[in-house]
Short mmCIF file of C-alpha atoms in Angstrom, two decimals:
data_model
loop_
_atom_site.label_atom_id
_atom_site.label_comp_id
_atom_site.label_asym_id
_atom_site.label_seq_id
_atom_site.Cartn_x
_atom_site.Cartn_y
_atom_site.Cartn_z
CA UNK A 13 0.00 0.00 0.00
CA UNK A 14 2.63 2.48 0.86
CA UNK A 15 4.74 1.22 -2.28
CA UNK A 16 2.09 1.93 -4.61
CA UNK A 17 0.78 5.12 -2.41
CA UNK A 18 4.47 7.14 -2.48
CA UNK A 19 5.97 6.62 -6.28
CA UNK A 20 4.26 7.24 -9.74
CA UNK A 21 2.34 5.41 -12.10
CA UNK A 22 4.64 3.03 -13.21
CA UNK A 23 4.73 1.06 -9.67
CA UNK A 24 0.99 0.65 -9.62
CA UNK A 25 0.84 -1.06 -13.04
CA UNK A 26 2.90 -3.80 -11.08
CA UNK A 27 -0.08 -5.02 -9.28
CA UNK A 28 -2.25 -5.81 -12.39
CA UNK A 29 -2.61 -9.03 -11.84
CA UNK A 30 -2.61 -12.06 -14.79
CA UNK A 31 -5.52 -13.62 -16.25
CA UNK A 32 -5.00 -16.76 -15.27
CA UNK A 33 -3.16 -16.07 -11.80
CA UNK A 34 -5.32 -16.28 -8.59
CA UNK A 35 -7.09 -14.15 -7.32
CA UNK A 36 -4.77 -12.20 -4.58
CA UNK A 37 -5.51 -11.51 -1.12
CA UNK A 38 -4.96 -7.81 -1.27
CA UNK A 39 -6.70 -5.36 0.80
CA UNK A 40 -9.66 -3.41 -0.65
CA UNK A 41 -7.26 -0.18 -0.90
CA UNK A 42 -5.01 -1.27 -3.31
CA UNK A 43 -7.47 -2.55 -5.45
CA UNK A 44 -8.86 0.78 -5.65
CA UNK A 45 -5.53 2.25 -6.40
CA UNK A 46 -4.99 -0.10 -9.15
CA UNK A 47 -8.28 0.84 -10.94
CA UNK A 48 -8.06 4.51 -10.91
CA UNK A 49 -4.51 4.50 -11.68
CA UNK A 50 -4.74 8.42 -13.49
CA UNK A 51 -7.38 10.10 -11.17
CA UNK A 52 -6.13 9.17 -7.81
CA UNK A 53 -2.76 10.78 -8.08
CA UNK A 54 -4.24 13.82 -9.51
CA UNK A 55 -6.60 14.28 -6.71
CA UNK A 56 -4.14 13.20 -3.93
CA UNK A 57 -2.01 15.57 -5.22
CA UNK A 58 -4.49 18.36 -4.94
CA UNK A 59 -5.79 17.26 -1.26
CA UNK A 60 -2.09 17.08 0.12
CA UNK A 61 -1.19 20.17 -1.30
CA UNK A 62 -4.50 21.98 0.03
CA UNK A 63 -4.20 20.35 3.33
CA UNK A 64 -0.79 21.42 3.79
CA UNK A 65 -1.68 25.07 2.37
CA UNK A 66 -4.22 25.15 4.89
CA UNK A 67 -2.64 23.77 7.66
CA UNK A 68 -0.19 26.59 7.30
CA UNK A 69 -3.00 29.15 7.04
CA UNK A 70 -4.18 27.58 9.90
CA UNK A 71 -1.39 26.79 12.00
CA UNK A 72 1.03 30.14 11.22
CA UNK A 73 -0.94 32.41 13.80
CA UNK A 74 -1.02 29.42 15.99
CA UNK A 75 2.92 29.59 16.54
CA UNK A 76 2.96 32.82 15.80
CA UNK A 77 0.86 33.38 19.16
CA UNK A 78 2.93 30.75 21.15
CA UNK A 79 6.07 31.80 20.10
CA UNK A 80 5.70 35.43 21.06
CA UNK A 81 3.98 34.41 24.07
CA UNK A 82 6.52 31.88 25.20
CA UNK A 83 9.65 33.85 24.65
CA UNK A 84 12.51 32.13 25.55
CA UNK A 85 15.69 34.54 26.74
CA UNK A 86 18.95 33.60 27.04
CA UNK A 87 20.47 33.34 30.99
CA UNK A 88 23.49 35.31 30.58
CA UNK A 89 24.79 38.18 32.24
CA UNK A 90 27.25 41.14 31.28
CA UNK A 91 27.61 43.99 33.75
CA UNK A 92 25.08 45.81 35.99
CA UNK A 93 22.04 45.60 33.23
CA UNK A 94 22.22 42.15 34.40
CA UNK A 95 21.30 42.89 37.85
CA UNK A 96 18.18 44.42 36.47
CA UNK A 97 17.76 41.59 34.32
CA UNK A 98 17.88 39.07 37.21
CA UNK A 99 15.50 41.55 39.51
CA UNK A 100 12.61 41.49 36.33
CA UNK A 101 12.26 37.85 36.63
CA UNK A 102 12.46 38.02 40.41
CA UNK A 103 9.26 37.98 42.52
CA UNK A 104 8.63 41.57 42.33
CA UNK A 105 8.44 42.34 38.64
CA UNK A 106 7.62 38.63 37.90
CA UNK A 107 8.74 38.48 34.11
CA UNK A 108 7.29 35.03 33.99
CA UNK A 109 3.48 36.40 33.84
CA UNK A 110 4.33 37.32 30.52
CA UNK A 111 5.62 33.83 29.70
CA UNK A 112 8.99 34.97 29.51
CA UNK A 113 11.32 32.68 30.94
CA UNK A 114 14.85 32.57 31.01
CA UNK A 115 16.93 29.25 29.77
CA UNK A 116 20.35 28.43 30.20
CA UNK A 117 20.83 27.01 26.80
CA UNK A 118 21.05 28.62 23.56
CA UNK A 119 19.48 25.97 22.07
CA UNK A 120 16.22 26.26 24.44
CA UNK A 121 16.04 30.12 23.76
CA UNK A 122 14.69 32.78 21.11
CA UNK A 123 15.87 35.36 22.45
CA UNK A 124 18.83 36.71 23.21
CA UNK A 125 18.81 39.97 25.59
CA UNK A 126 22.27 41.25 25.46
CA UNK A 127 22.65 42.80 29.11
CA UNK A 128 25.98 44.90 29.17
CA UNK A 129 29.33 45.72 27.77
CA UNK A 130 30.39 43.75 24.85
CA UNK A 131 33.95 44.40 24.32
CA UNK A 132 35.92 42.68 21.75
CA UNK A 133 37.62 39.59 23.30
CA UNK A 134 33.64 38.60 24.15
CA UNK A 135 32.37 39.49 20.33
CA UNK A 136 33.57 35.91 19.35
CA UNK A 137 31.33 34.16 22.16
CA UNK A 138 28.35 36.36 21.69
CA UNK A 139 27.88 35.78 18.16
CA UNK A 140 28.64 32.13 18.80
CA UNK A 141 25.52 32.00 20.87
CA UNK A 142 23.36 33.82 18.49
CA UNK A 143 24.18 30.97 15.85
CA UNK A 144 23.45 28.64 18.49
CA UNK A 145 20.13 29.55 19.21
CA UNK A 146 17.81 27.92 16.73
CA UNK A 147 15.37 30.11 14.54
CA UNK A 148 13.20 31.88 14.65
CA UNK A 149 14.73 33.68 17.22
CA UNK A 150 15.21 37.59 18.39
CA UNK A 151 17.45 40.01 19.74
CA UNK A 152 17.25 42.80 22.20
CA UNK A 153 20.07 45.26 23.03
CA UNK A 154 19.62 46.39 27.25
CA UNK A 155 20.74 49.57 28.28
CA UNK A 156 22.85 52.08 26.74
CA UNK A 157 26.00 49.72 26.38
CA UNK A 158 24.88 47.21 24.51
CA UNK A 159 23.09 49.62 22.45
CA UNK A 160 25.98 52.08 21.24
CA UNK A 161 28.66 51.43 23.53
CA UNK A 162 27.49 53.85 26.59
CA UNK A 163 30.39 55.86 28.28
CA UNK A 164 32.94 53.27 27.08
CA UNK A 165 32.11 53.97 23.27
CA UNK A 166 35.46 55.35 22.43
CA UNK A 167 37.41 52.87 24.88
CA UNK A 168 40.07 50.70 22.39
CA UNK A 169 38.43 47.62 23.78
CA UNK A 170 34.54 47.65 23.65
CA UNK A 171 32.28 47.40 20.95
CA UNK A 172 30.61 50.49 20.00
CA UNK A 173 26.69 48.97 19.77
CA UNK A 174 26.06 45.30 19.36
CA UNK A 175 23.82 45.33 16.12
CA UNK A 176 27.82 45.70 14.69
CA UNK A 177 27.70 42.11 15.72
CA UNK A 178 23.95 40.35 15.34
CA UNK A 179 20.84 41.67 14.59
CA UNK A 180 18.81 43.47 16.63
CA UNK A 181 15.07 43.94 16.95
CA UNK A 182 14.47 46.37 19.98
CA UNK A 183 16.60 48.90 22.00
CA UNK A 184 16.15 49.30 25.48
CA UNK A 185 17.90 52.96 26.43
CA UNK A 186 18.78 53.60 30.25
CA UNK A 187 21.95 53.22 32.28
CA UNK A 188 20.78 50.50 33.71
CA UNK A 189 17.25 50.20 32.37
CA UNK A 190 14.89 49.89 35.09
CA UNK A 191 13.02 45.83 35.45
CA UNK A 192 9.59 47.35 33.86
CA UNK A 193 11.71 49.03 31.14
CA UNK A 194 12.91 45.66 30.35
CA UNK A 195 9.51 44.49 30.73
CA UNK A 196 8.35 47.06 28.35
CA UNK A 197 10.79 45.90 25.79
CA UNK A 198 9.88 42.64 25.23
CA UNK A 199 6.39 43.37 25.10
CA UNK A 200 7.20 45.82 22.42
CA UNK A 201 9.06 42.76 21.00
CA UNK A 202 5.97 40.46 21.35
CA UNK A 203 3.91 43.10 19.16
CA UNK A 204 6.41 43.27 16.73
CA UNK A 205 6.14 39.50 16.43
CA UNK A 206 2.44 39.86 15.91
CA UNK A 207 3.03 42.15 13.04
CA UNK A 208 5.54 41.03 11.32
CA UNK A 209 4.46 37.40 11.07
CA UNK A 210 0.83 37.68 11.86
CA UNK B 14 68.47 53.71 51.44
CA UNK B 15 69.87 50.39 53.37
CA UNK B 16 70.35 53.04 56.51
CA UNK B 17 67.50 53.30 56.49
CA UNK B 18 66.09 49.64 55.98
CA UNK B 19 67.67 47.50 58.78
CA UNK B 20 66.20 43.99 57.59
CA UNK B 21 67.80 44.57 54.24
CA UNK B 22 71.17 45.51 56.01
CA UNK B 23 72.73 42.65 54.70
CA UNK B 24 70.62 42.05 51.54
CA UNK B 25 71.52 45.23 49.77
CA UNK B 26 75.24 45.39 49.85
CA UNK B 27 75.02 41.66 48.92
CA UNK B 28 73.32 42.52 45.85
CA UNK B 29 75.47 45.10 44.73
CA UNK B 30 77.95 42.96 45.21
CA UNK B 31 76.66 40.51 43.39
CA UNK B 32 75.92 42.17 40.70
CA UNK B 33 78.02 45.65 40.46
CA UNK B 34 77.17 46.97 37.36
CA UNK B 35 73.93 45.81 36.82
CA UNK B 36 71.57 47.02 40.13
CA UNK B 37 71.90 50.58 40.98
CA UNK B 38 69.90 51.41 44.14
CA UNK B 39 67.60 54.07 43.84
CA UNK B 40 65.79 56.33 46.43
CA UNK B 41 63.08 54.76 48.37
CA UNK B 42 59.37 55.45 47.41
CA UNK B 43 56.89 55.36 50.58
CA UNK B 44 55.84 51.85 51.47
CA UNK B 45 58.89 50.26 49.07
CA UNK B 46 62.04 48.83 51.45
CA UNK B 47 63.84 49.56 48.69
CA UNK B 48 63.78 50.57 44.92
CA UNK B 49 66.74 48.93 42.82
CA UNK B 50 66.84 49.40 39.31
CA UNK B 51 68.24 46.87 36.79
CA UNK B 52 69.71 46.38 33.37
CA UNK B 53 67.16 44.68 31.04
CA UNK B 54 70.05 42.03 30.54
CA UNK B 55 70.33 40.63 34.01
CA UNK B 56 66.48 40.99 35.32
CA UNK B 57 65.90 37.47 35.99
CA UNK B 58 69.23 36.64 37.68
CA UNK B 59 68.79 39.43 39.83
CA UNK B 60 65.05 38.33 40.42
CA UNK B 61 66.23 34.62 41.50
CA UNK B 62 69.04 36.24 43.71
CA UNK B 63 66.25 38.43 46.04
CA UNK B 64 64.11 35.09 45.92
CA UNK B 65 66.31 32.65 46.85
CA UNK B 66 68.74 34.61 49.17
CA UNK B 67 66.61 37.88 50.33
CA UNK B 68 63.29 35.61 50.51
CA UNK B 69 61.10 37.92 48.14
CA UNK B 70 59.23 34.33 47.25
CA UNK B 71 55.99 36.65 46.03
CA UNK B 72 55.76 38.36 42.90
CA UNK B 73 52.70 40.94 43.40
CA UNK B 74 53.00 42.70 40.26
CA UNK B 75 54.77 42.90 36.87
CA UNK B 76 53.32 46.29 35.03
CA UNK B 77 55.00 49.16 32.80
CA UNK B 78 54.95 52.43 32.58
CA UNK B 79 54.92 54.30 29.13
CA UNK B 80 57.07 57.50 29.60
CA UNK B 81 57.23 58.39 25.90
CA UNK B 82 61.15 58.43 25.51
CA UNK B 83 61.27 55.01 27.14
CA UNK B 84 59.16 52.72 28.48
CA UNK B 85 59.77 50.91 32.35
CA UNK B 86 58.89 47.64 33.41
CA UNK B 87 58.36 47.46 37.05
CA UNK B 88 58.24 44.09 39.67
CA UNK B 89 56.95 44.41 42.83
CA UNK B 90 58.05 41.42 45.40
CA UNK B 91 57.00 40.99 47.95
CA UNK B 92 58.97 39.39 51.50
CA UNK B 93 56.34 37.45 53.90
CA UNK B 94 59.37 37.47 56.57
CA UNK B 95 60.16 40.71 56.29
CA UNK B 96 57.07 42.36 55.55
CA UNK B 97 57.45 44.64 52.53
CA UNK B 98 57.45 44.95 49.02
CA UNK B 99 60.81 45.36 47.19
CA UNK B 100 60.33 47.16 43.68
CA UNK B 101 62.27 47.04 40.59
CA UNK B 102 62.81 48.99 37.40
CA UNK B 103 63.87 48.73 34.30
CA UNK B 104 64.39 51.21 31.79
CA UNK B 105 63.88 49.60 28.18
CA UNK B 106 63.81 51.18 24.74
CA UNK B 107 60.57 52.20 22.70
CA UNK B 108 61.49 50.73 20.02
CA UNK B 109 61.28 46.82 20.32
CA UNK B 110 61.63 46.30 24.15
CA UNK B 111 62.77 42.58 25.50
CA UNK B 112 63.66 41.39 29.11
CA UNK B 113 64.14 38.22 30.49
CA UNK B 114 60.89 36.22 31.48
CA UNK B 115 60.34 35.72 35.72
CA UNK B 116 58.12 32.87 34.94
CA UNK B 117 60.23 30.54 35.36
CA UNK B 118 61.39 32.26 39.23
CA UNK B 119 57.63 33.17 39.75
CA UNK B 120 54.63 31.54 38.15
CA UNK B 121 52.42 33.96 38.85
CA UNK B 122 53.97 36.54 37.00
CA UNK B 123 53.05 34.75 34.14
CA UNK B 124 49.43 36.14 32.96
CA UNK B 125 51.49 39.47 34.40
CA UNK B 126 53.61 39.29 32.06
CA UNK B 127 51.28 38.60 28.91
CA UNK B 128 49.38 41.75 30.17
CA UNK B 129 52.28 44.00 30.03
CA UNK B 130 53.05 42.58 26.75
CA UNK B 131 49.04 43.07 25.45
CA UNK B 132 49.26 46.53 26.78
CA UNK B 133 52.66 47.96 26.00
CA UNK B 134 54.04 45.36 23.60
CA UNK B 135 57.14 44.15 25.71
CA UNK B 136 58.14 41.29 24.55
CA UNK B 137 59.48 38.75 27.77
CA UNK B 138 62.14 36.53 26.20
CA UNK B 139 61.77 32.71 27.46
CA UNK B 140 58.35 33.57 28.68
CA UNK B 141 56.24 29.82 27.95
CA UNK B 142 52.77 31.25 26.31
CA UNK B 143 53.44 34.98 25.55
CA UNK B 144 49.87 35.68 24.33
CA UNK B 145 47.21 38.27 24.76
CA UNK B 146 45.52 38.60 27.86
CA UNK B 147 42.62 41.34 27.71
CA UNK B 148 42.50 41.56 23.95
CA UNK B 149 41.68 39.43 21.23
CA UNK B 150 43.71 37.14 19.32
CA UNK B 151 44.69 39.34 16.05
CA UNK B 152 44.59 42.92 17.58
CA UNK B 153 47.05 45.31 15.82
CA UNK B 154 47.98 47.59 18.93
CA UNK B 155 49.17 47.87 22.28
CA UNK B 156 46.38 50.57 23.63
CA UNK B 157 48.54 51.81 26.54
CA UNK B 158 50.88 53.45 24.61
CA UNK B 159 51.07 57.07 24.64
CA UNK B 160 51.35 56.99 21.21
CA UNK B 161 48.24 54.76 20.69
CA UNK B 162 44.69 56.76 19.72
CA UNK B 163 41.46 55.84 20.06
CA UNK B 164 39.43 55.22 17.28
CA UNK B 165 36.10 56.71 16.19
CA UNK B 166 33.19 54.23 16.43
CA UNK B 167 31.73 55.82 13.11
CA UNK B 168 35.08 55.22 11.54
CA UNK B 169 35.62 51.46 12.82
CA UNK B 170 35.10 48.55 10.20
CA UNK B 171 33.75 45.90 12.06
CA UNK B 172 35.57 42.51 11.16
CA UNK B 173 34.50 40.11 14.35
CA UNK B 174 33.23 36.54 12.63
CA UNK B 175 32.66 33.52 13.83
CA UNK B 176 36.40 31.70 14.22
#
């Protein structure tokens, strides 16, 4: 049955049987196949492709909603941004009402929140972990560091701005930003999500 | 001044002794016992003389000083017994600097070593793994240099991949 279901025409004529050969104990499916050799193909064809064109219809918004509702950030910390990182998921700001949650894997997360001073040695690691992190996946520069450099920006060792390193979707500006101003980014994020893929 | 210093009584005149034309013993700096500076060429015999006979067994800090006609590599040692630090200096060129490696005497000074070298580009002959410390692999300057300048971010042509 699958044989005769996955390849072309040519397989089914195999299982024409003789004129003088027994009848064979085949199950009522294949029969069927084997008569309507030209239509059922046709029409299979169609009903796959429709289902699967529907199904995507059907199912984008689907992950679209869990995705940006589930959003995964990477655990890592740079420099004091990280201390307001740590205090938005604590019990007082409670970042995980919003579903946000954060993993220590790059290959749990989809989104990487880059929380402090990049400076060159680390440029290497951090774009390591954004090709870790499978797609689709987002990135969010915290505080004024990450986002142009900050006070270092002319210092021979830091990077001036991180989207000189991986993309970014939303800057967060403050020296540290406060928890809710981290909170507020990645609901910004979230409605990006919604329009962009919606 | 040894006068002045009477633990190292007996530890300075033996090192001038030892080595007459190498260690010249300058003025004391507060909280130093003493301040001897040394020819590039005979750093690390000097440095496994005031371990092994004056008990300096602790190497705090290797570090340079840029002064724009020459650069300075200083050592700071340190003497559990005798409770001080001992500090020494040596006066190197601009132009391609090398001194003797302490690693060997001291392990410790070794990341203190690749530091000064990452920062001032003084190269410390014999040293085991002279790489760079606090920049990355492939950098084209030594950033402590008076002569180094900063770049402009607009300016900068980002070449960080993946290695």
């Amino acid at each position: 049955m699958s044989d005769s279901e996955t390849s072309g025409t040519s397989k089914i004529i195999t299982h024409v049987r003789e004129a003088d050969a027994p009848e064979p104990e085949v199950p009522f499916a294949e029969i069927e196949i084997v008569q309507s050799k030209e239509f059922i193909p046709v029409v299979k064809e169609n009903l796959t492709g429709m289902i699967q064109r529907g199904m995507e219809a059907a199912v984008k918004p689907v992950f679209n909603w869990a995705g940006r509702n589930s959003l995964f950030p990477l655990h890592w910390g740079l420099a004091c941004c990280a201390i307001e990182f740590a205090a938005g998921f604590g019990a007082r700001w409670d970042g995980e009402r919003f579903g946000v949650v954060p993993r220590s894997s790059p290959r749990q997360c989809d989104l990487l929140i880059v929380n402090g001073t990049v400076t060159w040695k680390l440029s290497h690691k951090l774009i390591t972990l954004w090709e870790q992190m499978p797609e689709p996946k987002w990135a969010i520069a915290m505080g004024n560091c990450a986002t142009g450099g900050g006070p270092f920006r002319t210092a021979y060792s830091v990077v001036p701005g991180v989207d000189k390193l991986v993309p970014i979707d939303v800057y967060i500006a403050g020296c540290p930003p406060r928890p809710e101003a981290m909170l507020d980014g990645i609901l910004r994020l979230e409605r990006l999500i919604r329009e962009r893929r919606g | 001044m040894p006068e002045e210093n009477p633990p190292l009584r007996p530890l300075i005149p033996g090192i001038t002794a030892q080595f007459p034309q190498d260690v010249t013993v300058l003025p004391r700096r507060k909280d130093m016992l003493a301040v001897l500076k040394v020819t590039p060429a005979r750093v690390a015999e000097v440095a496994k003389y005031l371990r092994d006979v004056g008990s300096f067994e602790h190497c705090a800090l290797v570090s340079g000083v840029d002064w724009v006609d020459h650069l300075e590599v200083l050592y700071h040692l340190w003497s559990d017994s005798l409770k001080g630090y001992i500090e020494l200096t040596v006066d190197l060129p601009s132009e391609d600097p090398h001194v003797p490696s302490v690693t060997e005497i001291w392990r410790g000074a070794n990341w203190h070593e690749r530091e000064t070298w990452d920062m001032l580009g003084v190269r410390f002959d014999g040293h085991p793994d002279l790489r760079r410390v606090l920049m990355p692999e492939g950098y084209q300057f030594h950033p402590l240099r008076k002569s180094f300048e900063l770049h402009e971010p607009e300016e900068l042509e980002v070449k960080a991949r993946h290695v």
